Amino acid sequence: MEHAVAATPAWAVLAYLAAGVLFILALRGLSSPESSQAGNRNGMIGMALAVGTTLALHPTGLLLIVGAIAIGGGIGWVIAQRIQMTAMPELVAGFHSLVGMAAVLVGCAAYLNPGAFGITDATGAILAVSRVEMGLGVAIGAITFSGSIIAFLKLSGRMSGSPILLPGRHIINLGVLAGILILTGVFAFDTAAGMGQGPLMWIILGLSFVIGVTLIIPIGGADMPVVISMLNSYSGWAAAAMGFTLQNTAMIITGALVGSSGAILSYIMCKAMNRSFISVIAGGFGADSGSGGAKGEVIQKAYKAGSADDAAFIMQNAETVIIVPGYGMAVSQAQHALREMGDLLKKEGVSVKYAIHPVAGRMPGHMNVLLAEANVPYDEVFELEDINSEFGQCDVAFVIGANDVTNPLAKTDKTSPIYGMPILDVEKAKTVLFVKRSMGGVGYAGVDNPVFYADNTMMLLADAKKMVENIVKALNGGGH
């Protein structure tokens, strides 16, 4: 006879269902900038409802739980207030690691004290189905944790952003993954494991920590935004697995939504980048032993340098200007000055549009968030597939801090780590104004950009924010 588990009251089931609906509405709202604020509100209301319901169902130790929530929530609030937008990608990776570790800790607690979780039979042994849930949840959580830590280190510059290629890495990854799956199957029927004893649980945990590292370290450069969405998906599945262990409907629903939406986003981004979705899961896609990363060299070539006055004059006399923002804009926090520049150009009768590459920045939607923060009108912002054909007819492509996403080597150089990735065809514009701090950098993927040296390109070498502010002064007549 199985351990008796109290049935969830009808009101709690309805509350969890309502929370699930709110989470779905949140995802729906976040699919568009116009509805993103409403989406965030729905998500927060849904989470408050789910947490409140869970607390009402488990009043024991309520003071400790509320205290833990207050401490964690306080830390999160302080971090959210202080974090710069440039650090948002590594913050997201860091938070993903916490979700993964939470799943690991819950799984370990359930393994060590299964009776408290209601997952034992009459003999006190852990139910076989619970062992499967536990093993998978701990494995996915550990992969999410260690993989997110590597992503955090890469994105924050504490580890090289270039691919770190292990000999035979695909064989290692497949072998470790097969070992985790086989051991999880054995774990489900292991007598000692059923009594919360034996080494299998800890071996699975250790292997999962290892593969989280080996999956992420080979990935670098322009592919990191896909890694973020992939780890987001992993964190959701880890939460869903632990939802079964905790017998919590809200966790199952929420985890499944996060896991599936993250997987769909990863697939969409892979398709936009001409990458294989399976190779993302395998790790180390877009990299081989002969290319990529910071090994790219900058060869000194002739280029045309210009000033803010030159840029202002050229854009004032243009009919169409397409602005291409990149990570350099985020670093310098130039989005507000950029919007002011766009407003001034529109007053001069210039058509202004913004072109967004799906992996511009360091996480999905990074540029969209920055432009929305600066109140750039949504109808002026276009995705790559909607605007790429217009570069051939536009007068000026104004590129601010973007390198890899405008690099035509992605179309021609099969040895390049960005080969096959669709790019914004800025080189087809009549004039390309390229804002870059100096000619010494080669972008996140470590590849020099031939557009810098093209006859129709003028390099504007300065801090992005300072350069745009000087262009604004020139457009206002202060630079003449």
XYZ file of C-alpha atoms in Angstrom:
480
model
C 0.000 0.000 0.000
C 1.402 3.399 -1.020
C 2.018 6.250 1.371
C -1.177 8.238 1.759
C -1.042 11.692 0.276
C -3.658 14.297 1.149
C -5.779 15.268 -1.836
C -5.451 18.841 -2.998
C -8.619 20.820 -2.130
C -10.832 21.878 -5.011
C -10.257 25.573 -4.328
C -6.488 25.075 -4.554
C -6.826 23.197 -7.850
C -8.870 26.090 -9.240
C -6.327 28.623 -7.916
C -3.464 26.750 -9.588
C -5.494 26.556 -12.797
C -6.098 30.305 -12.670
C -2.365 30.869 -12.085
C -1.599 28.672 -15.105
C -3.947 30.724 -17.287
C -2.261 33.924 -16.094
C 1.146 32.460 -16.961
C -0.075 31.650 -20.471
C -1.413 35.196 -20.823
C 1.962 36.462 -19.584
C 3.807 34.569 -22.311
C 1.307 35.841 -24.846
C 1.840 39.417 -23.683
C 5.622 39.128 -23.738
C 5.538 38.170 -27.408
C 5.051 41.837 -28.355
C 6.595 45.076 -26.999
C 3.188 46.761 -26.966
C 1.699 44.155 -24.633
C 4.837 43.301 -22.639
C 3.890 45.362 -19.574
C 0.497 43.661 -19.359
C 2.257 40.317 -19.817
C 4.590 41.072 -16.915
C 1.650 42.051 -14.716
C -0.202 38.834 -15.529
C 2.908 36.820 -14.725
C 3.400 38.538 -11.370
C -0.265 38.113 -10.408
C -0.144 34.453 -11.411
C 3.011 33.817 -9.384
C 1.586 35.606 -6.341
C -1.547 33.462 -6.600
C 0.473 30.234 -6.950
C 2.793 31.052 -4.041
C -0.092 32.205 -1.835
C -2.029 29.018 -2.537
C 0.988 26.841 -1.731
C 1.584 28.663 1.538
C -2.072 28.248 2.507
C -1.845 24.507 1.820
C 1.313 24.109 3.926
C 1.012 26.344 6.997
C 3.669 24.374 8.923
C 6.858 26.426 9.191
C 5.131 29.388 7.594
C 7.305 31.895 9.439
C 10.514 30.335 8.129
C 9.128 30.163 4.597
C 7.987 33.793 4.607
C 11.358 34.794 6.036
C 13.171 32.958 3.247
C 10.914 34.589 0.654
C 11.593 38.016 2.162
C 15.354 37.483 2.113
C 15.401 36.121 -1.440
C 12.926 38.712 -2.685
C 14.898 41.500 -1.042
C 18.121 40.372 -2.677
C 16.384 40.129 -6.047
C 14.861 43.588 -5.649
C 18.220 45.174 -4.816
C 19.909 43.439 -7.753
C 17.127 44.500 -10.144
C 17.448 48.114 -8.985
C 21.213 48.234 -9.397
C 21.820 46.108 -12.476
C 22.831 47.841 -15.692
C 21.202 46.761 -18.938
C 24.636 45.744 -20.221
C 24.840 43.181 -17.423
C 21.314 41.824 -17.950
C 22.416 38.755 -19.980
C 24.790 37.476 -17.299
C 22.152 38.269 -14.662
C 19.662 36.068 -16.517
C 22.268 33.302 -16.721
C 22.974 33.691 -13.011
C 19.293 33.448 -12.120
C 18.949 30.341 -14.295
C 21.723 28.736 -12.253
C 19.738 29.394 -9.064
C 16.681 27.666 -10.514
C 18.831 24.677 -11.395
C 20.384 24.504 -7.940
C 16.940 24.805 -6.314
C 15.837 21.731 -8.273
C 18.980 19.874 -7.177
C 18.423 20.741 -3.510
C 14.760 19.722 -3.608
C 15.682 16.412 -5.236
C 18.414 15.716 -2.693
C 16.079 16.574 0.192
C 13.412 14.233 -1.181
C 15.985 11.462 -1.576
C 17.290 11.834 1.964
C 13.871 12.249 3.600
C 11.260 10.757 1.239
C 8.645 10.271 3.930
C 8.274 14.034 4.335
C 7.448 14.291 0.630
C 4.868 11.508 0.612
C 6.711 9.464 -2.007
C 7.167 6.168 -0.113
C 5.326 2.875 -0.101
C 4.248 0.856 2.932
C 7.806 -0.416 3.497
C 9.239 3.121 3.506
C 10.949 2.691 0.130
C 10.815 5.495 -2.436
C 8.298 4.778 -5.178
C 9.905 3.786 -8.503
C 8.093 6.533 -10.422
C 9.284 9.075 -7.864
C 12.862 7.882 -8.334
C 12.573 8.498 -12.088
C 11.178 11.987 -11.475
C 13.840 12.652 -8.877
C 16.711 11.425 -11.034
C 15.631 13.423 -14.078
C 14.900 16.533 -12.027
C 18.267 16.464 -10.296
C 20.078 15.767 -13.581
C 18.399 18.601 -15.480
C 18.830 20.940 -12.519
C 22.549 20.164 -12.245
C 23.056 20.649 -15.994
C 21.210 23.965 -15.775
C 23.303 25.082 -12.801
C 26.772 24.294 -14.122
C 25.905 25.328 -17.691
C 24.484 28.640 -16.493
C 27.587 29.306 -14.402
C 29.772 28.866 -17.509
C 27.428 31.133 -19.509
C 27.614 33.727 -16.717
C 31.419 33.620 -16.719
C 31.570 33.962 -20.516
C 29.031 36.784 -20.705
C 30.604 38.726 -17.849
C 34.078 38.472 -19.353
C 35.461 36.337 -16.514
C 36.042 33.540 -19.029
C 37.009 33.820 -22.673
C 33.978 34.236 -24.914
C 35.659 32.146 -27.602
C 34.836 28.436 -27.946
C 36.904 26.195 -25.657
C 37.140 22.998 -27.652
C 37.809 19.745 -25.808
C 39.284 16.826 -27.785
C 36.491 14.412 -28.627
C 33.919 16.634 -26.945
C 30.935 15.158 -28.824
C 31.909 11.626 -27.799
C 32.375 12.818 -24.210
C 28.980 14.551 -24.164
C 27.140 11.613 -25.721
C 28.870 9.179 -23.367
C 28.061 11.206 -20.258
C 24.457 11.758 -21.387
C 24.016 8.037 -22.071
C 25.497 7.277 -18.650
C 23.031 9.637 -16.944
C 20.037 8.062 -18.715
C 21.166 4.485 -18.029
C 21.952 5.186 -14.399
C 18.572 6.914 -13.974
C 16.903 3.755 -15.274
C 18.928 1.586 -12.897
C 18.203 4.062 -10.082
C 14.462 3.518 -10.573
C 14.780 -0.178 -9.733
C 17.700 -0.121 -7.299
C 16.709 -1.501 -3.903
C 19.214 0.599 -1.965
C 18.122 3.743 -3.802
C 14.548 2.907 -2.910
C 15.521 3.222 0.726
C 17.271 6.554 0.156
C 20.714 4.937 0.157
C 23.399 3.937 -2.323
C 25.717 5.946 -4.592
C 23.661 6.095 -7.805
C 21.899 9.376 -6.986
C 25.210 11.091 -6.314
C 26.881 9.639 -9.411
C 23.999 10.955 -11.557
C 24.360 14.337 -9.877
C 28.129 14.466 -10.461
C 27.867 13.458 -14.142
C 25.166 16.082 -14.667
C 27.348 18.837 -13.244
C 30.118 17.724 -15.616
C 28.026 17.656 -18.788
C 26.612 21.102 -18.005
C 30.160 22.425 -18.301
C 31.175 20.395 -21.361
C 28.005 21.407 -23.232
C 28.518 25.154 -22.823
C 32.268 25.814 -22.938
C 32.511 24.982 -26.683
C 29.930 27.662 -27.484
C 30.916 31.272 -27.942
C 30.639 34.390 -30.002
C 27.375 35.254 -31.665
C 25.753 32.011 -30.519
C 25.492 32.951 -26.830
C 21.916 34.353 -27.020
C 20.742 30.907 -28.103
C 22.520 29.422 -25.080
C 20.553 31.747 -22.795
C 17.203 30.664 -24.233
C 18.290 27.010 -24.135
C 19.262 27.239 -20.446
C 15.940 28.978 -19.800
C 14.230 25.916 -21.244
C 16.328 23.566 -19.114
C 15.439 25.486 -15.953
C 11.755 25.081 -16.772
C 11.985 21.333 -17.237
C 13.941 21.027 -13.982
C 11.182 22.920 -12.168
C 8.506 20.732 -13.773
C 10.270 17.548 -12.687
C 10.521 18.811 -9.127
C 6.839 19.756 -9.304
C 6.050 16.047 -9.616
C 8.280 15.249 -6.643
C 6.610 17.957 -4.552
C 3.192 17.041 -5.989
C 2.641 20.711 -6.774
C 0.440 21.406 -9.786
C 1.576 25.016 -10.124
C 5.250 24.009 -10.420
C 4.415 21.416 -13.052
C 2.406 23.914 -15.109
C 4.905 26.737 -14.727
C 7.913 24.534 -15.451
C 6.284 23.038 -18.525
C 5.412 26.507 -19.840
C 8.931 27.831 -19.273
C 10.530 24.689 -20.675
C 8.409 24.541 -23.814
C 8.529 28.291 -24.516
C 12.305 28.313 -24.040
C 12.682 25.374 -26.407
C 10.469 27.068 -29.010
C 12.456 30.297 -28.678
C 15.713 28.362 -29.096
C 14.312 26.708 -32.219
C 13.168 30.049 -33.672
C 16.573 31.611 -33.003
C 18.409 28.636 -34.482
C 16.269 28.889 -37.594
C 16.956 32.626 -37.804
C 20.699 31.932 -37.489
C 20.692 28.985 -39.883
C 21.828 26.679 -37.073
C 20.781 23.118 -36.307
C 18.552 22.831 -33.239
C 19.958 19.359 -32.495
C 23.510 20.717 -32.594
C 22.509 23.320 -29.979
C 21.418 20.568 -27.633
C 24.637 18.657 -28.331
C 26.778 21.707 -27.524
C 29.663 23.303 -29.363
C 27.753 24.080 -32.549
C 29.273 26.557 -34.983
C 32.786 25.876 -33.752
C 35.650 23.712 -34.871
C 39.285 23.394 -34.051
C 40.352 25.685 -36.836
C 38.312 28.799 -36.329
C 36.559 31.171 -34.072
C 36.809 33.122 -30.926
C 39.358 35.693 -29.914
C 41.983 34.098 -32.154
C 40.771 36.269 -35.038
C 43.373 38.838 -35.997
C 42.880 42.463 -36.986
C 44.861 43.201 -40.132
C 45.723 46.867 -40.539
C 43.967 48.174 -43.649
C 43.029 51.569 -44.979
C 39.715 52.967 -43.804
C 37.893 56.292 -43.883
C 37.431 58.030 -40.547
C 34.764 60.665 -40.021
C 33.454 63.013 -37.365
C 30.091 63.702 -35.759
C 29.703 66.727 -38.040
C 30.301 64.545 -41.105
C 27.729 62.015 -39.938
C 25.145 64.702 -39.147
C 25.575 66.304 -42.580
C 25.249 62.985 -44.413
C 22.126 61.914 -42.519
C 20.467 65.352 -42.755
C 20.691 65.102 -46.528
C 19.458 61.524 -46.701
C 15.942 60.344 -47.420
C 16.176 57.074 -45.492
C 18.322 56.057 -42.527
C 18.319 52.545 -41.065
C 19.832 52.314 -37.591
C 21.424 49.004 -36.579
C 22.007 48.761 -32.789
C 24.368 46.248 -31.218
C 26.055 45.405 -27.952
C 28.263 48.509 -28.168
C 25.131 50.631 -27.835
C 24.202 48.692 -24.690
C 27.686 49.075 -23.192
C 27.696 52.842 -23.598
C 23.982 53.253 -22.762
C 23.510 55.253 -25.947
C 19.867 54.318 -26.606
C 18.376 57.569 -25.269
C 20.748 59.750 -27.301
C 20.055 57.521 -30.304
C 16.306 58.062 -30.016
C 16.914 61.820 -29.776
C 19.023 61.640 -32.920
C 16.249 59.758 -34.690
C 13.657 62.327 -33.606
C 15.781 65.177 -34.975
C 16.264 63.396 -38.287
C 12.516 62.815 -38.594
C 11.955 66.551 -38.078
C 14.249 67.068 -41.072
C 11.965 64.822 -43.131
C 14.230 61.753 -42.999
C 12.644 58.309 -42.794
C 14.157 56.520 -39.779
C 13.903 52.796 -39.049
C 15.656 50.429 -36.648
C 16.876 47.010 -37.800
C 17.141 44.277 -35.147
C 19.123 41.088 -35.626
C 17.734 38.138 -33.606
C 21.053 37.666 -31.780
C 22.137 41.308 -31.454
C 23.401 41.818 -27.921
C 23.884 38.980 -25.475
C 20.373 37.614 -24.985
C 17.123 37.309 -26.965
C 15.394 40.672 -27.335
C 18.290 42.629 -25.809
C 18.113 45.468 -28.349
C 14.307 45.575 -28.294
C 14.343 46.089 -24.525
C 16.897 48.900 -24.763
C 14.996 50.720 -27.505
C 11.724 50.323 -25.618
C 13.435 51.769 -22.534
C 14.319 54.827 -24.633
C 10.693 55.104 -25.893
C 11.551 54.391 -29.510
C 8.188 53.922 -31.301
C 7.426 50.242 -31.820
C 6.394 50.796 -35.428
C 9.917 51.983 -36.284
C 11.559 48.762 -35.069
C 11.857 45.882 -37.563
C 13.247 42.368 -37.380
C 15.897 41.159 -39.823
C 13.570 39.319 -42.192
C 11.269 42.338 -42.468
C 13.873 44.999 -43.240
C 16.908 43.313 -44.757
C 15.713 43.843 -48.325
C 15.566 47.620 -47.747
C 19.302 48.197 -47.250
C 19.877 48.164 -50.999
C 17.573 51.189 -51.394
C 18.454 53.149 -48.244
C 20.794 56.146 -48.189
C 22.473 55.534 -44.835
C 22.967 52.491 -42.624
C 23.942 53.785 -39.175
C 25.571 50.888 -37.310
C 26.172 51.507 -33.620
C 28.218 48.907 -31.791
C 27.265 45.911 -33.957
C 29.905 43.752 -35.622
C 29.141 40.061 -36.063
C 25.512 40.625 -37.108
C 26.654 42.854 -40.011
C 29.679 40.835 -41.101
C 29.393 39.574 -44.709
C 32.027 36.893 -44.003
C 29.091 34.935 -42.582
C 28.017 34.462 -46.207
C 31.384 33.744 -47.808
C 33.977 32.369 -45.358
C 33.324 28.720 -44.511
C 36.095 28.781 -41.883
C 34.442 31.613 -39.962
C 32.693 30.780 -36.653
C 29.724 32.845 -37.850
C 29.481 31.163 -41.260
C 25.891 30.460 -42.248
C 24.400 33.022 -39.873
C 22.056 35.450 -41.646
C 23.304 39.018 -41.320
C 21.930 42.514 -41.805
C 23.102 43.554 -45.274
C 24.333 47.017 -44.258
C 27.092 46.935 -46.871
C 24.424 47.393 -49.576
C 23.464 50.880 -48.331
C 24.768 53.915 -50.248
C 26.676 55.019 -47.140
C 27.537 53.046 -44.022
C 28.286 54.999 -40.848
C 29.944 52.614 -38.396
C 30.219 53.706 -34.753
C 33.007 51.775 -33.041
C 35.232 52.540 -30.084
C 38.429 51.725 -31.992
C 39.746 49.648 -34.872
C 41.449 47.303 -32.428
C 38.442 45.144 -31.545
C 37.080 42.282 -33.611
C 33.647 41.688 -32.076
C 32.438 38.973 -29.754
C 33.028 36.160 -32.245
C 36.617 37.319 -32.803
C 36.215 38.060 -36.521
C 37.243 41.253 -38.297
C 34.578 42.901 -40.465
C 35.415 43.825 -44.084
C 32.641 46.445 -44.046
C 34.982 48.649 -41.969
C 37.262 49.053 -44.976
C 34.667 49.352 -47.747
C 34.628 52.433 -49.993
C 31.103 53.366 -48.882
C 31.902 53.103 -45.147
C 32.865 55.928 -42.792
C 34.178 54.864 -39.407
C 33.087 56.983 -36.437
C 35.642 55.993 -33.804
C 34.537 56.979 -30.303
C 32.417 55.889 -27.392
C 28.981 55.243 -28.879
C 27.074 57.495 -26.491
C 29.520 60.374 -26.856
C 29.511 60.092 -30.650
C 25.705 60.088 -30.862
C 25.476 63.020 -28.440
C 27.905 64.966 -30.642
C 25.824 64.101 -33.713
C 22.740 65.401 -31.880
C 24.587 68.676 -31.162
C 25.568 68.944 -34.809
C 21.975 68.309 -35.934
C 20.887 71.101 -33.589
C 23.407 73.430 -35.189
C 25.945 73.256 -32.380
C 28.597 71.604 -34.469
C 28.711 74.086 -37.319
